[in-house]
Short mmCIF file of C-alpha atoms in Angstrom, two decimals:
data_model
loop_
_atom_site.label_atom_id
_atom_site.label_comp_id
_atom_site.label_asym_id
_atom_site.label_seq_id
_atom_site.Cartn_x
_atom_site.Cartn_y
_atom_site.Cartn_z
CA MET Z 1 -12.62 18.75 8.10
CA VAL Z 2 -15.66 17.46 8.69
CA ALA Z 3 -17.20 15.02 10.36
CA ASP Z 4 -19.63 12.40 8.74
CA ARG Z 5 -22.51 13.63 6.72
CA ASP Z 6 -22.30 13.56 2.60
CA LEU Z 7 -18.90 13.98 2.26
CA THR Z 8 -18.27 12.91 -0.70
CA PRO Z 9 -18.49 14.65 -4.52
CA THR Z 10 -21.85 13.91 -6.72
CA ALA Z 11 -21.20 11.44 -7.80
CA ARG Z 12 -22.10 9.09 -11.64
CA THR Z 13 -21.67 5.43 -12.46
CA ALA Z 14 -18.45 4.17 -12.59
CA ARG Z 15 -15.74 3.02 -15.27
CA VAL Z 16 -12.93 2.51 -12.94
CA ARG Z 17 -9.13 2.51 -14.57
CA GLU Z 18 -7.96 1.18 -10.93
CA LEU Z 19 -8.70 -0.65 -8.71
CA LEU Z 20 -6.49 -1.68 -5.69
CA ILE Z 21 -7.53 -4.33 -3.08
CA SER Z 22 -5.70 -5.16 -0.20
CA LEU Z 23 -5.45 -9.38 1.56
CA CYS Z 24 -3.47 -7.81 3.76
CA PRO Z 25 -4.35 -8.88 7.68
CA THR Z 26 -6.21 -6.40 10.53
CA PRO Z 27 -3.78 -3.51 11.96
CA ALA Z 28 -4.84 -4.66 15.34
CA PRO Z 29 -5.06 -8.47 15.83
CA PRO Z 30 -6.99 -9.87 19.05
CA THR Z 31 -5.39 -11.07 21.82
CA ASP Z 32 -4.56 -14.73 23.07
CA ALA Z 33 -7.73 -14.89 25.19
CA GLN Z 34 -9.53 -13.35 22.49
CA VAL Z 35 -8.81 -16.09 20.50
CA ASP Z 36 -9.28 -18.75 22.70
CA ALA Z 37 -12.30 -17.64 23.46
CA TYR Z 38 -13.91 -17.90 20.00
CA LEU Z 39 -12.06 -21.35 20.00
CA ALA Z 40 -13.72 -22.73 22.25
CA ALA Z 41 -17.41 -21.67 21.14
CA HIS Z 42 -16.34 -23.01 17.52
CA PRO Z 43 -14.74 -26.77 18.53
CA ASP Z 44 -15.07 -27.70 14.73
CA SER Z 45 -13.06 -24.36 13.71
CA PRO Z 46 -10.05 -26.32 11.11
CA PRO Z 47 -6.77 -26.73 11.40
CA GLY Z 48 -4.70 -23.15 11.10
CA GLU Z 49 -7.72 -21.40 12.60
CA ARG Z 50 -6.11 -19.76 15.08
CA LEU Z 51 -3.61 -18.16 12.99
CA ARG Z 52 -6.14 -17.24 10.00
CA LEU Z 53 -7.67 -15.86 13.43
CA ARG Z 54 -4.75 -13.74 14.78
CA GLN Z 55 -5.36 -11.86 11.01
CA LEU Z 56 -8.07 -11.61 10.40
CA ILE Z 57 -10.43 -10.90 13.39
CA LEU Z 58 -11.11 -7.15 13.89
CA PRO Z 59 -10.08 -4.72 16.64
CA ASP Z 60 -13.67 -4.40 18.40
CA SER Z 61 -13.68 -7.96 19.89
CA SER Z 62 -17.36 -6.13 21.36
CA THR Z 63 -18.27 -6.29 17.41
CA ALA Z 64 -15.97 -8.85 16.15
CA GLN Z 65 -18.22 -12.23 15.40
CA LEU Z 66 -21.16 -9.45 14.28
CA ALA Z 67 -18.17 -8.46 11.55
CA ARG Z 68 -16.96 -11.50 10.42
CA ASP Z 69 -20.25 -13.62 10.18
CA ARG Z 70 -21.23 -10.77 7.61
CA LEU Z 71 -17.75 -11.34 6.00
CA ARG Z 72 -18.65 -15.37 5.18
CA ASN Z 73 -22.20 -14.15 3.95
CA GLY Z 74 -20.53 -11.53 1.46
CA GLU Z 75 -22.69 -8.39 3.51
CA SER Z 76 -19.77 -6.49 3.31
CA PHE Z 77 -18.68 -7.24 -0.09
CA ALA Z 78 -22.48 -6.07 -1.19
CA ALA Z 79 -22.00 -2.56 0.72
CA LEU Z 80 -18.77 -1.58 -1.28
CA SER Z 81 -20.79 -3.34 -4.97
CA ARG Z 82 -23.20 -0.31 -4.25
CA GLU Z 83 -20.32 2.10 -2.98
CA LEU Z 84 -18.19 1.62 -6.33
CA SER Z 85 -21.83 2.05 -8.17
CA ARG Z 86 -21.57 5.56 -6.58
CA ALA Z 87 -17.97 6.14 -7.80
CA PRO Z 88 -17.48 9.14 -10.45
CA ASN Z 89 -16.40 8.24 -13.73
CA ALA Z 90 -12.71 8.00 -14.84
CA ALA Z 91 -12.07 8.03 -11.16
CA SER Z 92 -9.51 4.89 -9.80
CA GLY Z 93 -11.31 2.59 -6.64
CA GLY Z 94 -8.98 2.26 -3.58
CA LEU Z 95 -10.76 -1.06 -2.28
CA ILE Z 96 -10.11 -2.63 1.22
CA GLY Z 97 -11.35 -6.02 0.95
CA TRP Z 98 -11.63 -7.61 4.44
CA VAL Z 99 -11.79 -11.02 3.06
CA GLU Z 100 -11.89 -14.67 3.86
CA ARG Z 101 -8.57 -17.12 3.52
CA GLY Z 102 -9.56 -18.53 0.17
CA GLN Z 103 -13.19 -16.86 0.44
CA LEU Z 104 -13.85 -14.88 -2.75
CA PRO Z 105 -17.51 -13.91 -2.14
CA PRO Z 106 -20.28 -13.69 -5.07
CA GLU Z 107 -20.99 -10.05 -4.21
CA PHE Z 108 -17.04 -9.25 -5.88
CA GLU Z 109 -18.12 -9.79 -8.96
CA ALA Z 110 -20.32 -6.42 -8.58
CA VAL Z 111 -17.93 -4.58 -7.62
CA VAL Z 112 -15.69 -5.49 -11.01
CA PHE Z 113 -18.47 -4.86 -13.29
CA GLY Z 114 -17.95 -1.67 -13.03
CA LEU Z 115 -14.01 -1.78 -14.00
CA ALA Z 116 -12.64 -0.22 -17.57
CA PRO Z 117 -11.67 -1.74 -20.15
CA GLY Z 118 -7.97 -2.02 -19.65
CA ALA Z 119 -8.48 -1.29 -15.57
CA GLU Z 120 -5.21 -2.79 -13.72
CA VAL Z 121 -6.43 -4.41 -10.84
CA THR Z 122 -4.23 -4.59 -8.02
CA VAL Z 123 -4.27 -7.02 -4.55
CA GLU Z 124 -2.79 -6.54 -2.12
CA ALA Z 125 -1.32 -9.61 0.14
CA SER Z 126 0.61 -10.53 2.69
CA PRO Z 127 2.14 -13.71 2.04
CA GLU Z 128 1.48 -16.05 5.12
CA THR Z 129 -2.97 -14.29 3.60
CA VAL Z 130 -2.45 -16.38 0.13
CA ASP Z 131 -1.28 -19.99 -1.03
CA GLN Z 132 -1.25 -21.28 -4.74
CA ARG Z 133 -4.85 -22.04 -4.34
CA VAL Z 134 -6.01 -18.17 -3.51
CA LEU Z 135 -3.67 -17.29 -6.24
CA ALA Z 136 -5.29 -18.65 -8.45
CA ASP Z 137 -9.04 -17.95 -7.81
CA LEU Z 138 -7.77 -14.33 -7.61
CA ARG Z 139 -6.71 -14.16 -10.92
CA ALA Z 140 -9.68 -15.50 -12.35
CA GLY Z 141 -11.63 -12.89 -10.83
CA GLY Z 142 -9.67 -10.87 -13.17
CA MET Z 143 -6.15 -9.79 -10.55
CA THR Z 144 -3.78 -8.18 -12.63
CA ARG Z 145 -0.94 -7.40 -10.23
CA ILE Z 146 -0.16 -8.30 -6.99
CA SER Z 147 2.32 -7.14 -4.41
CA LEU Z 148 3.54 -8.92 -1.85
CA GLY Z 149 4.60 -7.75 1.70
CA MET Z 150 8.42 -9.30 2.21
CA GLN Z 151 10.02 -6.64 4.81
CA SER Z 152 13.14 -9.57 4.56
CA ALA Z 153 14.52 -12.65 4.06
CA VAL Z 154 16.15 -12.72 7.44
CA PRO Z 155 14.01 -14.30 10.86
CA HIS Z 156 16.07 -11.86 13.04
CA VAL Z 157 15.35 -9.32 10.72
CA LEU Z 158 11.50 -10.46 10.76
CA ALA Z 159 11.10 -11.15 14.32
CA VAL Z 160 12.08 -7.68 14.90
CA LEU Z 161 9.61 -6.74 12.85
CA ASP Z 162 6.53 -8.99 14.59
CA ARG Z 163 6.12 -10.17 11.40
CA VAL Z 164 4.68 -14.56 11.54
CA HIS Z 165 5.80 -14.96 7.83
CA GLU Z 166 8.65 -18.22 7.49
CA PRO Z 167 11.39 -16.61 4.89
CA GLY Z 168 10.67 -18.12 1.91
CA ARG Z 169 6.87 -18.05 1.43
CA PRO Z 170 6.92 -14.54 0.22
CA ALA Z 171 9.73 -15.82 -2.55
CA ARG Z 172 7.15 -18.65 -3.37
CA CYS Z 173 4.20 -16.94 -3.57
CA ALA Z 174 5.96 -14.86 -6.40
CA ARG Z 175 6.03 -17.75 -8.03
CA TRP Z 176 3.12 -19.38 -7.74
CA ALA Z 177 1.65 -15.98 -8.49
CA ARG Z 178 3.49 -16.50 -11.65
CA ALA Z 179 2.31 -19.96 -12.42
CA ALA Z 180 -1.64 -18.55 -11.78
CA GLY Z 181 -0.79 -16.16 -14.73
CA PHE Z 182 -1.17 -12.24 -12.44
CA GLU Z 183 0.73 -10.15 -15.59
CA HIS Z 184 2.46 -7.87 -13.29
CA VAL Z 185 4.61 -9.08 -9.07
CA SER Z 186 5.47 -7.33 -6.76
CA LEU Z 187 7.28 -7.34 -3.50
CA ASP Z 188 8.05 -4.92 -0.69
CA LEU Z 189 11.14 -4.49 1.62
CA ILE Z 190 11.95 -2.67 4.37
CA TYR Z 191 15.49 -1.91 5.39
CA GLY Z 192 16.86 -0.28 8.37
CA THR Z 193 15.38 -2.58 10.66
CA PRO Z 194 17.63 -2.52 14.33
CA GLY Z 195 19.86 -5.71 14.20
CA GLU Z 196 19.75 -5.85 10.73
CA SER Z 197 23.52 -6.14 8.90
CA ASP Z 198 24.69 -4.77 5.21
CA ALA Z 199 25.04 -9.04 4.54
CA ASP Z 200 21.69 -8.91 5.75
CA TRP Z 201 19.99 -6.45 3.28
CA ARG Z 202 22.06 -7.60 0.83
CA TYR Z 203 20.75 -11.45 1.18
CA SER Z 204 16.94 -10.28 1.39
CA LEU Z 205 16.98 -7.87 -2.33
CA ALA Z 206 19.45 -10.97 -3.91
CA GLU Z 207 16.26 -13.43 -2.56
CA ALA Z 208 13.73 -10.47 -3.51
CA LEU Z 209 15.38 -10.50 -6.93
CA ALA Z 210 15.41 -14.64 -7.31
CA ALA Z 211 12.06 -14.80 -7.27
CA GLY Z 212 11.44 -12.96 -10.51
CA PRO Z 213 9.05 -10.26 -9.97
CA ASP Z 214 9.10 -7.29 -12.56
CA HIS Z 215 7.95 -4.62 -9.83
CA ILE Z 216 10.05 -4.18 -6.05
CA SER Z 217 10.08 -1.07 -3.41
CA ALA Z 218 11.88 -0.69 -0.98
CA TYR Z 219 11.14 1.80 2.08
CA ALA Z 220 13.40 2.72 4.86
CA LEU Z 221 11.74 1.76 8.25
CA ILE Z 222 9.71 4.25 9.39
CA VAL Z 223 9.03 3.58 13.77
CA GLU Z 224 5.37 4.03 14.38
CA GLU Z 225 4.39 5.73 17.80
CA GLY Z 226 2.53 3.23 19.64
CA THR Z 227 3.70 0.06 18.18
CA ALA Z 228 5.92 -2.62 19.65
CA LEU Z 229 9.06 -1.60 18.24
CA ALA Z 230 8.07 1.98 18.96
CA ALA Z 231 8.37 0.94 22.91
CA ARG Z 232 11.97 -0.88 23.00
CA VAL Z 233 13.36 1.76 20.79
CA ARG Z 234 11.90 4.10 23.85
CA ARG Z 235 13.88 0.95 26.03
CA GLY Z 236 16.98 0.97 24.99
CA GLU Z 237 16.96 -2.03 23.83
CA VAL Z 238 17.20 -1.89 20.54
CA GLY Z 239 18.51 1.84 17.97
CA ILE Z 240 17.69 2.84 14.36
CA PRO Z 241 21.11 2.87 11.62
CA ASP Z 242 21.71 6.22 11.38
CA ASP Z 243 21.52 8.38 8.03
CA ASP Z 244 24.59 7.25 6.97
CA VAL Z 245 23.85 3.68 7.14
CA MET Z 246 20.44 4.21 5.48
CA ALA Z 247 21.67 6.28 3.01
CA ASP Z 248 24.43 3.17 2.28
CA ARG Z 249 21.42 1.08 1.85
CA TYR Z 250 19.52 3.23 -0.53
CA LEU Z 251 22.09 3.36 -2.44
CA ALA Z 252 22.79 -0.74 -2.45
CA ALA Z 253 19.87 -1.04 -2.87
CA ASP Z 254 19.07 1.20 -6.63
CA ASP Z 255 22.46 -0.52 -7.80
CA LEU Z 256 22.02 -4.27 -6.76
CA LEU Z 257 18.59 -3.48 -8.86
CA SER Z 258 19.79 -0.99 -11.51
CA VAL Z 259 21.89 -4.67 -12.52
CA HIS Z 260 19.43 -6.68 -13.06
CA GLY Z 261 17.45 -4.64 -14.99
CA MET Z 262 14.73 -2.98 -12.45
CA SER Z 263 14.41 0.96 -13.22
CA TRP Z 264 13.45 3.89 -10.49
CA TYR Z 265 10.74 5.63 -11.30
CA GLU Z 266 10.06 7.15 -8.20
CA ILE Z 267 12.48 7.69 -5.00
CA SER Z 268 11.56 4.39 -3.25
CA ASN Z 269 9.76 1.71 -6.62
CA TRP Z 270 11.92 -0.27 -9.14
CA ALA Z 271 10.48 -1.49 -11.81
CA ALA Z 272 11.22 -3.67 -14.44
CA GLY Z 273 10.20 -1.86 -18.17
CA ASP Z 274 7.38 1.60 -18.66
CA GLY Z 275 4.85 -1.68 -18.45
CA ALA Z 276 5.83 -2.63 -14.69
CA ARG Z 277 5.30 0.05 -13.11
CA CYS Z 278 2.03 0.26 -10.45
CA ARG Z 279 -0.41 2.44 -12.34
CA HIS Z 280 -2.07 3.05 -9.06
CA ASN Z 281 0.18 4.85 -7.23
CA LEU Z 282 1.49 6.51 -10.46
CA LEU Z 283 -1.74 8.11 -10.62
CA TYR Z 284 -1.14 9.21 -6.25
CA TRP Z 285 1.65 10.81 -7.44
CA THR Z 286 0.86 12.65 -10.44
CA GLY Z 287 -2.17 14.34 -8.36
CA GLY Z 288 -5.29 12.39 -9.87
CA ASP Z 289 -8.32 11.62 -8.75
CA TRP Z 290 -9.04 8.99 -6.58
CA TRP Z 291 -11.88 7.36 -5.04
CA GLY Z 292 -11.05 4.80 -2.72
CA VAL Z 293 -14.17 2.23 -1.33
CA GLY Z 294 -14.00 -0.14 1.61
CA PRO Z 295 -13.64 0.80 5.46
CA GLY Z 296 -10.65 3.00 6.28
CA ALA Z 297 -10.35 3.51 2.40
CA HIS Z 298 -9.11 7.42 1.30
CA SER Z 299 -10.31 8.71 -0.87
CA HIS Z 300 -9.28 12.66 -3.71
CA VAL Z 301 -11.42 14.55 -5.91
CA GLY Z 302 -10.77 17.39 -7.14
CA GLY Z 303 -8.87 18.86 -3.96
CA THR Z 304 -10.81 17.49 -1.52
CA ARG Z 305 -9.95 14.19 0.56
CA TRP Z 306 -11.97 12.37 2.65
CA TRP Z 307 -11.48 8.83 4.78
CA ASN Z 308 -14.34 5.99 5.30
CA VAL Z 309 -15.02 4.82 8.68
CA LYS Z 310 -12.19 2.63 9.53
CA HIS Z 311 -14.62 -0.40 11.08
CA PRO Z 312 -16.23 -3.09 8.70
CA ALA Z 313 -18.94 -3.61 10.42
CA ALA Z 314 -19.82 0.49 10.87
CA TYR Z 315 -18.99 1.27 6.71
CA ALA Z 316 -21.74 -1.78 6.05
CA THR Z 317 -24.36 -0.51 7.96
CA ARG Z 318 -23.68 3.32 6.79
CA ILE Z 319 -23.70 1.76 3.30
CA GLY Z 320 -26.88 -0.54 3.54
CA SER Z 321 -28.86 2.61 5.67
CA GLY Z 322 -27.44 4.63 1.90
CA ARG Z 323 -25.59 6.72 4.42
CA SER Z 324 -22.06 8.36 2.99
CA PRO Z 325 -18.92 5.96 5.22
CA ALA Z 326 -17.31 8.97 4.90
CA GLN Z 327 -15.45 10.22 8.34
CA ALA Z 328 -14.51 13.26 7.93
CA ARG Z 329 -12.67 15.25 4.91
CA GLU Z 330 -9.98 18.47 4.15
CA ILE Z 331 -10.27 20.68 1.20
CA LEU Z 332 -6.85 21.85 0.22
CA THR Z 333 -5.99 24.64 -0.92
CA GLU Z 334 -4.10 25.75 -4.39
CA ARG Z 335 -1.24 26.65 -1.84
CA GLU Z 336 -1.30 23.03 -0.65
CA ARG Z 337 -2.18 21.29 -4.00
CA HIS Z 338 0.62 22.92 -5.69
CA LEU Z 339 3.46 21.92 -2.69
CA GLU Z 340 2.27 18.79 -2.94
CA ARG Z 341 2.75 18.51 -6.85
CA VAL Z 342 5.91 19.84 -6.70
CA LEU Z 343 6.37 16.58 -3.80
CA LEU Z 344 4.81 13.97 -5.00
CA LEU Z 345 6.63 15.07 -8.97
CA THR Z 346 10.09 15.86 -7.49
CA ARG Z 347 10.35 12.40 -6.12
CA LEU Z 348 9.42 10.70 -10.06
CA ALA Z 349 12.26 9.56 -12.77
CA GLU Z 350 10.25 12.33 -15.19
CA GLY Z 351 10.93 14.57 -12.15
CA CYS Z 352 9.15 18.33 -12.02
CA PRO Z 353 9.39 20.71 -14.57
CA VAL Z 354 11.17 24.49 -13.34
CA ALA Z 355 7.63 25.67 -14.79
CA GLU Z 356 5.62 24.21 -12.06
CA LEU Z 357 8.50 26.75 -9.50
CA GLY Z 358 8.32 30.09 -8.80
CA PRO Z 359 11.26 32.27 -8.47
CA ALA Z 360 12.84 31.13 -5.04
CA GLY Z 361 12.40 27.60 -6.61
CA ARG Z 362 13.94 27.68 -10.12
CA ALA Z 363 16.50 29.14 -8.56
CA ALA Z 364 16.65 26.54 -5.85
CA ALA Z 365 16.25 24.29 -8.86
CA ALA Z 366 20.28 25.51 -10.40
CA SER Z 367 21.69 25.30 -7.41
CA ALA Z 368 20.77 21.37 -6.71
CA VAL Z 369 22.22 21.02 -10.04
CA ALA Z 370 25.28 22.78 -9.34
CA GLY Z 371 25.39 21.06 -6.25
CA GLY Z 372 24.97 17.14 -7.67
CA LEU Z 373 21.44 16.68 -6.18
CA ALA Z 374 19.57 17.27 -9.63
CA GLN Z 375 20.51 15.88 -13.57
CA PRO Z 376 22.05 18.92 -15.38
CA ALA Z 377 20.59 17.74 -18.45
CA ALA Z 378 17.15 17.14 -17.52
CA HIS Z 379 17.26 20.88 -15.88
CA ALA Z 380 18.80 22.02 -19.25
CA ASP Z 381 14.99 20.29 -20.79
CA GLY Z 382 12.60 22.41 -17.91
CA ARG Z 383 13.10 19.48 -15.76
CA VAL Z 384 14.34 18.39 -12.34
CA VAL Z 385 15.13 15.12 -11.40
CA LEU Z 386 17.20 13.90 -8.79
CA THR Z 387 20.40 12.49 -8.51
CA PRO Z 388 21.49 9.25 -6.96
CA LYS Z 389 23.21 11.57 -3.98
CA GLY Z 390 19.18 13.93 -4.39
CA ARG Z 391 17.49 11.11 -3.68
CA LEU Z 392 18.93 10.80 -0.32
CA LEU Z 393 18.32 14.66 0.67
CA ALA Z 394 14.93 14.79 -1.68
CA ASP Z 395 12.93 16.32 1.77
CA ALA Z 396 15.22 19.19 1.27
CA VAL Z 397 15.89 19.50 -2.11
CA VAL Z 398 12.03 19.26 -1.62
CA GLY Z 399 11.56 22.44 1.15
CA ASP Z 400 14.12 24.79 -0.71
CA LEU Z 401 12.10 23.93 -4.67
CA THR Z 402 8.94 25.65 -2.70
CA GLY Z 403 10.46 27.91 0.11
#
């Protein structure tokens, strides 16, 4: 792993095919004391400023005001423009945009200028960060796809997840996005939250479908170390559902989504037709190259991975001084690249070509068919495609295929 220096490959003018923009809140909101201090210094702040600051101020309080000012005048977007102009031809851009609520700086036009014709431009947002006007502005600015973090439609489940949006708002945002002209609307759900019942999960699925998206992602809850939920689990205040419960939740989602015309194309993702599939995710899963642009963005080109510094102020400073924004990199070995390729392809509905496997992997593929974990017809055609049972045991199947 290498730190700093010029970590990015030789770059050329960008013609980006897929662009990802995140309007999600920063991962570590400020304390109440920090918010109080800011509001005291800015008595003219508009209504709702406290909630907005809880979402958008950066985690390093010593530079929060500086970064916020830079965002207001578009400096970070100017930095993004300069970085994107260095990206390789045909690369995919993963643009992490620290955007003020309801404000898209004019510098954004310089970012999207390098897009190839027909590019998919995805914006990721938490429901509380957008409204009808913001969504209309985003669509007018060239966004073609939006992914909204719904998580659940049940209040007590949202409370455990520490989500701030009110139940029902994600569905309203999805309808507003459709009205604004977004070509594709996706909702993200989480199952397996402590305290969530089977009925809660089915209700969330039904509410998501009623909102009319053409794409739904459903992920099993992962309790991240260092979070409040992880601390509650350690103290025994809440418990994590067992594997059987998680499997039932997944199968319930697959059944209900299939009935409503959504087919799985990746283990955790369903789409209403091939055109609704998320193109930037497919690029990741099929081993393509992408150039992640913005603070904390990750990139992969030709087996080399690198990631940018996370803090927007540090990011803008590096770009402004002509330095690479990359913090570190790793170069994958051929074996690592092969293992990752088999893992990712096996998760897709198209499956992994048997030709990708060694002798032991091919024997494991035949065993997976015999055990009901892989589809016989697909195997006869030279591909390993998981059955519903196989999807539940995907990690074990991949382990056998690559063993």
